[in-house]
mmCIF file of C-alpha atoms in Angstrom:
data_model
loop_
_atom_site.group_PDB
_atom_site.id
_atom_site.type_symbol
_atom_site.label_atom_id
_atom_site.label_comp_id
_atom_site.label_asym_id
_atom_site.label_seq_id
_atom_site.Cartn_x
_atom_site.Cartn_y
_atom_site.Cartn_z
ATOM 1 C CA UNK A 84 -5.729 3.153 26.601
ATOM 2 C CA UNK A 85 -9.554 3.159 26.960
ATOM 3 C CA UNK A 86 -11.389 0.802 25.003
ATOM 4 C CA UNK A 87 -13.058 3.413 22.445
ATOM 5 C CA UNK A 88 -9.048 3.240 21.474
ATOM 6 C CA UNK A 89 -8.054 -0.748 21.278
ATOM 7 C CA UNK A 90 -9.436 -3.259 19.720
ATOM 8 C CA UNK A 91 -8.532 -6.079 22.405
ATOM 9 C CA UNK A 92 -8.375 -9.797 21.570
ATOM 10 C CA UNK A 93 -8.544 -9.258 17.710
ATOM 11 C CA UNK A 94 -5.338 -10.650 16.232
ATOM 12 C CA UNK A 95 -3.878 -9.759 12.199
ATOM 13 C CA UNK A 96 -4.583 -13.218 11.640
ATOM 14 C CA UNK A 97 -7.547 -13.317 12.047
ATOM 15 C CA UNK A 98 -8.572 -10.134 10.126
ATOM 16 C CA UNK A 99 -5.720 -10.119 7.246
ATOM 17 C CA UNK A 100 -6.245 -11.594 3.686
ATOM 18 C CA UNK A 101 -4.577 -15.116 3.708
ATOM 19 C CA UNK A 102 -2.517 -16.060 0.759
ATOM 20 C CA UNK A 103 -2.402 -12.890 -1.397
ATOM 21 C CA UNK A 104 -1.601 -13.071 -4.914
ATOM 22 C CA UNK A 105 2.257 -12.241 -5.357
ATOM 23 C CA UNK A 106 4.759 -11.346 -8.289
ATOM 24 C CA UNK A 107 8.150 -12.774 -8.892
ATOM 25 C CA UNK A 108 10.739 -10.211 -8.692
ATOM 26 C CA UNK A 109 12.131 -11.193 -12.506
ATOM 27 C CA UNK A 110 8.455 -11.176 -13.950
ATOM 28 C CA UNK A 111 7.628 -7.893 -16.230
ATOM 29 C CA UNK A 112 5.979 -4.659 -15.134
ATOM 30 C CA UNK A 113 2.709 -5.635 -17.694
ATOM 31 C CA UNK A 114 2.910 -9.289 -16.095
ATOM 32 C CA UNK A 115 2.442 -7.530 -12.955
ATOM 33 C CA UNK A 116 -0.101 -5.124 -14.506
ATOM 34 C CA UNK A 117 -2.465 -8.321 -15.392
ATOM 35 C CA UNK A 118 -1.711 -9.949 -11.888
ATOM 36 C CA UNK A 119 -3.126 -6.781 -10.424
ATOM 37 C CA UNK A 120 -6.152 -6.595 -12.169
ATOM 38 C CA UNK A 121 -6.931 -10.488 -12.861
ATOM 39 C CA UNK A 122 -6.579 -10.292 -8.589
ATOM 40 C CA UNK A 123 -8.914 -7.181 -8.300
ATOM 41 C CA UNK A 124 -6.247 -5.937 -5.810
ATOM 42 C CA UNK A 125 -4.081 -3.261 -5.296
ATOM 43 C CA UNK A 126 -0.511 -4.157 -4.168
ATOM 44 C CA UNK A 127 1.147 -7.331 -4.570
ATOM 45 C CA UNK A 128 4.224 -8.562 -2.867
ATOM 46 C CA UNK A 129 7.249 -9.533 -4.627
ATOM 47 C CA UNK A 130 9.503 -12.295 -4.255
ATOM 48 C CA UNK A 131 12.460 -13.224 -4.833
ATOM 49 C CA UNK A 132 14.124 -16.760 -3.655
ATOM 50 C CA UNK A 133 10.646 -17.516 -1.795
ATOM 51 C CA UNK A 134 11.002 -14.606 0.158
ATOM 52 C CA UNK A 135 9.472 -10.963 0.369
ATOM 53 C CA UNK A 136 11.706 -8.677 -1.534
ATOM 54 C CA UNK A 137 8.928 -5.773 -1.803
ATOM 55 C CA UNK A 138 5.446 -4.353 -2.738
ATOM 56 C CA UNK A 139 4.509 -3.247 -5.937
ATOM 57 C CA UNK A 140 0.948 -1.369 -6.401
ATOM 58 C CA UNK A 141 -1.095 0.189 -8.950
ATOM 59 C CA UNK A 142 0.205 3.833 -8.149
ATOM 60 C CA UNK A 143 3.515 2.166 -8.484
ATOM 61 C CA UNK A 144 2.715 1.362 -11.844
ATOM 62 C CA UNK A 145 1.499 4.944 -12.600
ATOM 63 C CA UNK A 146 3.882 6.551 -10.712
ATOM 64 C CA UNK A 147 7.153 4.789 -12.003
ATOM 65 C CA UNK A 148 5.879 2.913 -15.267
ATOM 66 C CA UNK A 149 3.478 5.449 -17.031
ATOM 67 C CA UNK A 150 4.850 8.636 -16.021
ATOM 68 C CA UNK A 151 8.418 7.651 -15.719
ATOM 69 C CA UNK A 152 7.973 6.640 -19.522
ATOM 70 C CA UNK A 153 9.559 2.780 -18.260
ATOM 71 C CA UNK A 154 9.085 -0.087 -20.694
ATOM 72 C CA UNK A 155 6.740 -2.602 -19.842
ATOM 73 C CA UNK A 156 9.215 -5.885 -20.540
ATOM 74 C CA UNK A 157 11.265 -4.253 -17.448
ATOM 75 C CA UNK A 158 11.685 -6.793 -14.188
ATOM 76 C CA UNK A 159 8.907 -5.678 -11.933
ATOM 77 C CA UNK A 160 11.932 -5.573 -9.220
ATOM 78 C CA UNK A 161 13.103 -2.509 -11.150
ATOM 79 C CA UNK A 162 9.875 -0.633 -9.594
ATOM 80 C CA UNK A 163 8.798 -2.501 -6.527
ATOM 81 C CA UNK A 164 9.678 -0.309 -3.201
ATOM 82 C CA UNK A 165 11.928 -2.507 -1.127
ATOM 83 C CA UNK A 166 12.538 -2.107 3.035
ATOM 84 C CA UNK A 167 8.936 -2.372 3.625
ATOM 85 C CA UNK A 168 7.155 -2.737 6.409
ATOM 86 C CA UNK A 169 5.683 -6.112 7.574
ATOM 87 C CA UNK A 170 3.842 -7.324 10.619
ATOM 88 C CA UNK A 171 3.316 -10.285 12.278
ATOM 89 C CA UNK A 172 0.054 -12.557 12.652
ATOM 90 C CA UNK A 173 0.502 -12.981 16.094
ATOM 91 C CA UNK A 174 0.005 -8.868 16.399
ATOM 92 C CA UNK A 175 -3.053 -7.241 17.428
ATOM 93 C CA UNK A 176 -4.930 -5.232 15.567
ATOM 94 C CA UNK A 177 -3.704 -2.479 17.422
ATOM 95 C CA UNK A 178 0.098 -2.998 16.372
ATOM 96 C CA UNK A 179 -1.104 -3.545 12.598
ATOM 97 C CA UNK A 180 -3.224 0.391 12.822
ATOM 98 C CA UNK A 181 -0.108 1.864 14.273
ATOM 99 C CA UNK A 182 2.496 0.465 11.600
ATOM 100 C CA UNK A 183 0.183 1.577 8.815
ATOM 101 C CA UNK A 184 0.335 5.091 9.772
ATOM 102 C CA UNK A 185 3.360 5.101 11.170
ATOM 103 C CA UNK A 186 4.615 3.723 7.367
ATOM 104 C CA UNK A 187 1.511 5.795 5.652
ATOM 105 C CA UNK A 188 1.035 2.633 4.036
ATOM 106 C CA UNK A 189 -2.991 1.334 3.402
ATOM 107 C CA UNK A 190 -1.329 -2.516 3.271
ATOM 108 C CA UNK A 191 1.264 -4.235 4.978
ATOM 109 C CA UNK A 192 2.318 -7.564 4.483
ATOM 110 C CA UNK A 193 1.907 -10.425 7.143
ATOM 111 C CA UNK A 194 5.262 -12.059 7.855
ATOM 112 C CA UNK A 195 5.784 -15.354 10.652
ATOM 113 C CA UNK A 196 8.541 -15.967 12.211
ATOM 114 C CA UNK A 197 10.667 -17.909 9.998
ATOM 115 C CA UNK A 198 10.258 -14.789 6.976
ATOM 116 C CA UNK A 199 7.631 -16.517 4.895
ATOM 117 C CA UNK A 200 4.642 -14.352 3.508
ATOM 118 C CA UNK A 201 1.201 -15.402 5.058
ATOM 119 C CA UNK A 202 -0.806 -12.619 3.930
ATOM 120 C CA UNK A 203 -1.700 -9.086 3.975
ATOM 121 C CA UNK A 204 -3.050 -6.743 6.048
ATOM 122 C CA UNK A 205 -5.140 -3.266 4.464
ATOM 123 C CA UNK A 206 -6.203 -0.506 5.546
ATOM 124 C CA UNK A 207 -9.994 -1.477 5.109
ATOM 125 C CA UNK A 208 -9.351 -4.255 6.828
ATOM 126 C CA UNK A 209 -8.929 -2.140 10.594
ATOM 127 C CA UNK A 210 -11.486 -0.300 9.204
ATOM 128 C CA UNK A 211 -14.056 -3.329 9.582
ATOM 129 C CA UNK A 212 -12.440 -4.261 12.273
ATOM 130 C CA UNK A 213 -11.724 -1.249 14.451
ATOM 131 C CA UNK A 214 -13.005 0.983 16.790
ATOM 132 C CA UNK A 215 -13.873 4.340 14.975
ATOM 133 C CA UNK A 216 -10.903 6.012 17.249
ATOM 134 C CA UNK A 217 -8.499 3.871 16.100
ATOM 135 C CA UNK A 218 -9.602 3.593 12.017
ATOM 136 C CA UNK A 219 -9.848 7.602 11.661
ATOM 137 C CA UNK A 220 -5.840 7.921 13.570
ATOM 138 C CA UNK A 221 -4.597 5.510 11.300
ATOM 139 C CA UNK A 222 -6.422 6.974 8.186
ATOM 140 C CA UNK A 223 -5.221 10.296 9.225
ATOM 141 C CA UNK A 224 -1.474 9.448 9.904
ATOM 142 C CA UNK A 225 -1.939 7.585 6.505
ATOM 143 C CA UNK A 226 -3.171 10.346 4.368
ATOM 144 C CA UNK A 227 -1.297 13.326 5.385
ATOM 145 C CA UNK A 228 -0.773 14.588 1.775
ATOM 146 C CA UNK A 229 3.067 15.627 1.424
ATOM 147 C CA UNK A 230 4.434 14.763 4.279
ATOM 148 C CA UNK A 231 7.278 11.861 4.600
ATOM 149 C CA UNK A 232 9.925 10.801 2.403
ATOM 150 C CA UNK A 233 9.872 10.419 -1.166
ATOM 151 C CA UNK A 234 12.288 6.957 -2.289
ATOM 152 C CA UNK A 235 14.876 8.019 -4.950
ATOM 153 C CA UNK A 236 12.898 7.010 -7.871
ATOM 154 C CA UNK A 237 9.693 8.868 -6.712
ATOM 155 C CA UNK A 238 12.087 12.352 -6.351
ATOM 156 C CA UNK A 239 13.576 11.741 -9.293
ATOM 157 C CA UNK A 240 10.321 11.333 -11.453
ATOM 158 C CA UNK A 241 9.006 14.328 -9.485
ATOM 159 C CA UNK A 242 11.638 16.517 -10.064
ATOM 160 C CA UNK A 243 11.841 15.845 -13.800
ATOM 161 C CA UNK A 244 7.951 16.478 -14.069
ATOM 162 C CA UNK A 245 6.894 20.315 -14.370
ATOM 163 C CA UNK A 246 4.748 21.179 -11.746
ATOM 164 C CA UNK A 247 0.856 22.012 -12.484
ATOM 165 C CA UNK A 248 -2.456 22.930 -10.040
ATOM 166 C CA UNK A 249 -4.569 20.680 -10.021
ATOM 167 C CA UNK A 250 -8.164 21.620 -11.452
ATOM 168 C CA UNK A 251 -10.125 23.209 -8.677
ATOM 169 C CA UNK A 252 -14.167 24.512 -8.406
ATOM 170 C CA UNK A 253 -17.389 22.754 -9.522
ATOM 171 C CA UNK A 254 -15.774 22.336 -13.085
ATOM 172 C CA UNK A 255 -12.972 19.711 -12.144
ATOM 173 C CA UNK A 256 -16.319 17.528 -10.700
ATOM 174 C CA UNK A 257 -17.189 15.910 -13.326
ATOM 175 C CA UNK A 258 -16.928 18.682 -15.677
ATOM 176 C CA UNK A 259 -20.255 19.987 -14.250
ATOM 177 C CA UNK A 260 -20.749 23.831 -13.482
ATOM 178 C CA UNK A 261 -23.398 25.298 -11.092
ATOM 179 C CA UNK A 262 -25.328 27.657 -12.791
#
């Protein structure tokens, strides 16, 4: 690879977000909710036992919660997508770009050796960090709109919603029209 391409020498841990605020498995969806925003972050990991058991993130909430009509009192575990992705410290930066679009994730949790959460890795953070090569193939891989697999509870919401076009033109901008 040529150099525009790699980002040599720069490590996860050294560019992740150490200690990331995180969510018991058994605590509510709203408990969650407040975590998220008291944080001013996106996703938090869930755990269960001291381990990561899954990701929950504010689209989650919208997603599943709000539009799936789901009580707020309900175990965040209920929601969180499980079988996630994780990468190591020890990985470049590299590895992390590649796993987030090969996932089309925009975080991924940083996992050692011995299973124990050490923090998070986002997609701004390659962006900082990155060449411009590498940020735009991850952010493309990332947000290819329709394309991958939907988890159970995603297809199930979506095929139980009615399907509706989204506002197009210079009205859905603001409500403004050109004159």
């Amino acid at each position: 690879m040529d150099e525009a391409r790699t980002t040599p020498g720069k490590l996860v841990r050294n560019v992740m977000s150490p200690s990331p605020v995180t969510v018991g498995s058994d605590a509510t969806v709203r408990d969650a909710a407040r975590l998220l925003a008291d944080g001013d972050v996106g996703a938090l990991p869930v755990m269960s036992g001291g381990k990561l058991a899954g990701i929950v993130t504010d689209r989650d909430l919208v997603v599943r919660v709000l539009a799936g009509n789901l009580d707020l009192s309900a175990p965040i575990g209920e929601i969180a997508t499980t079988g996630i992705c994780s990468v190591s410290p020890d990985a470049s930066l590299d590895e992390a770009a590649r796993l987030l679009g090969e996932a089309r994730v925009r975080r991924l949790p940083v996992v050692d050796a011995d299973g124990g959460l050490v923090g998070i890795i986002a997609q701004a953070d390659v962006a900082r960090n990155a060449g411009h090569e590498l940020t735009g193939q991850a952010v493309a891989q990332i947000s290819v709109p329709g394309v991958g697999p939907l988890d159970d509870r995603d297809r199930a919401l979506a095929d139980s919603q009615p399907a509706s076009d989204p506002p197009s033109g210079p009205a859905a901008v603001g409500g403004l029209r050109e004159s």
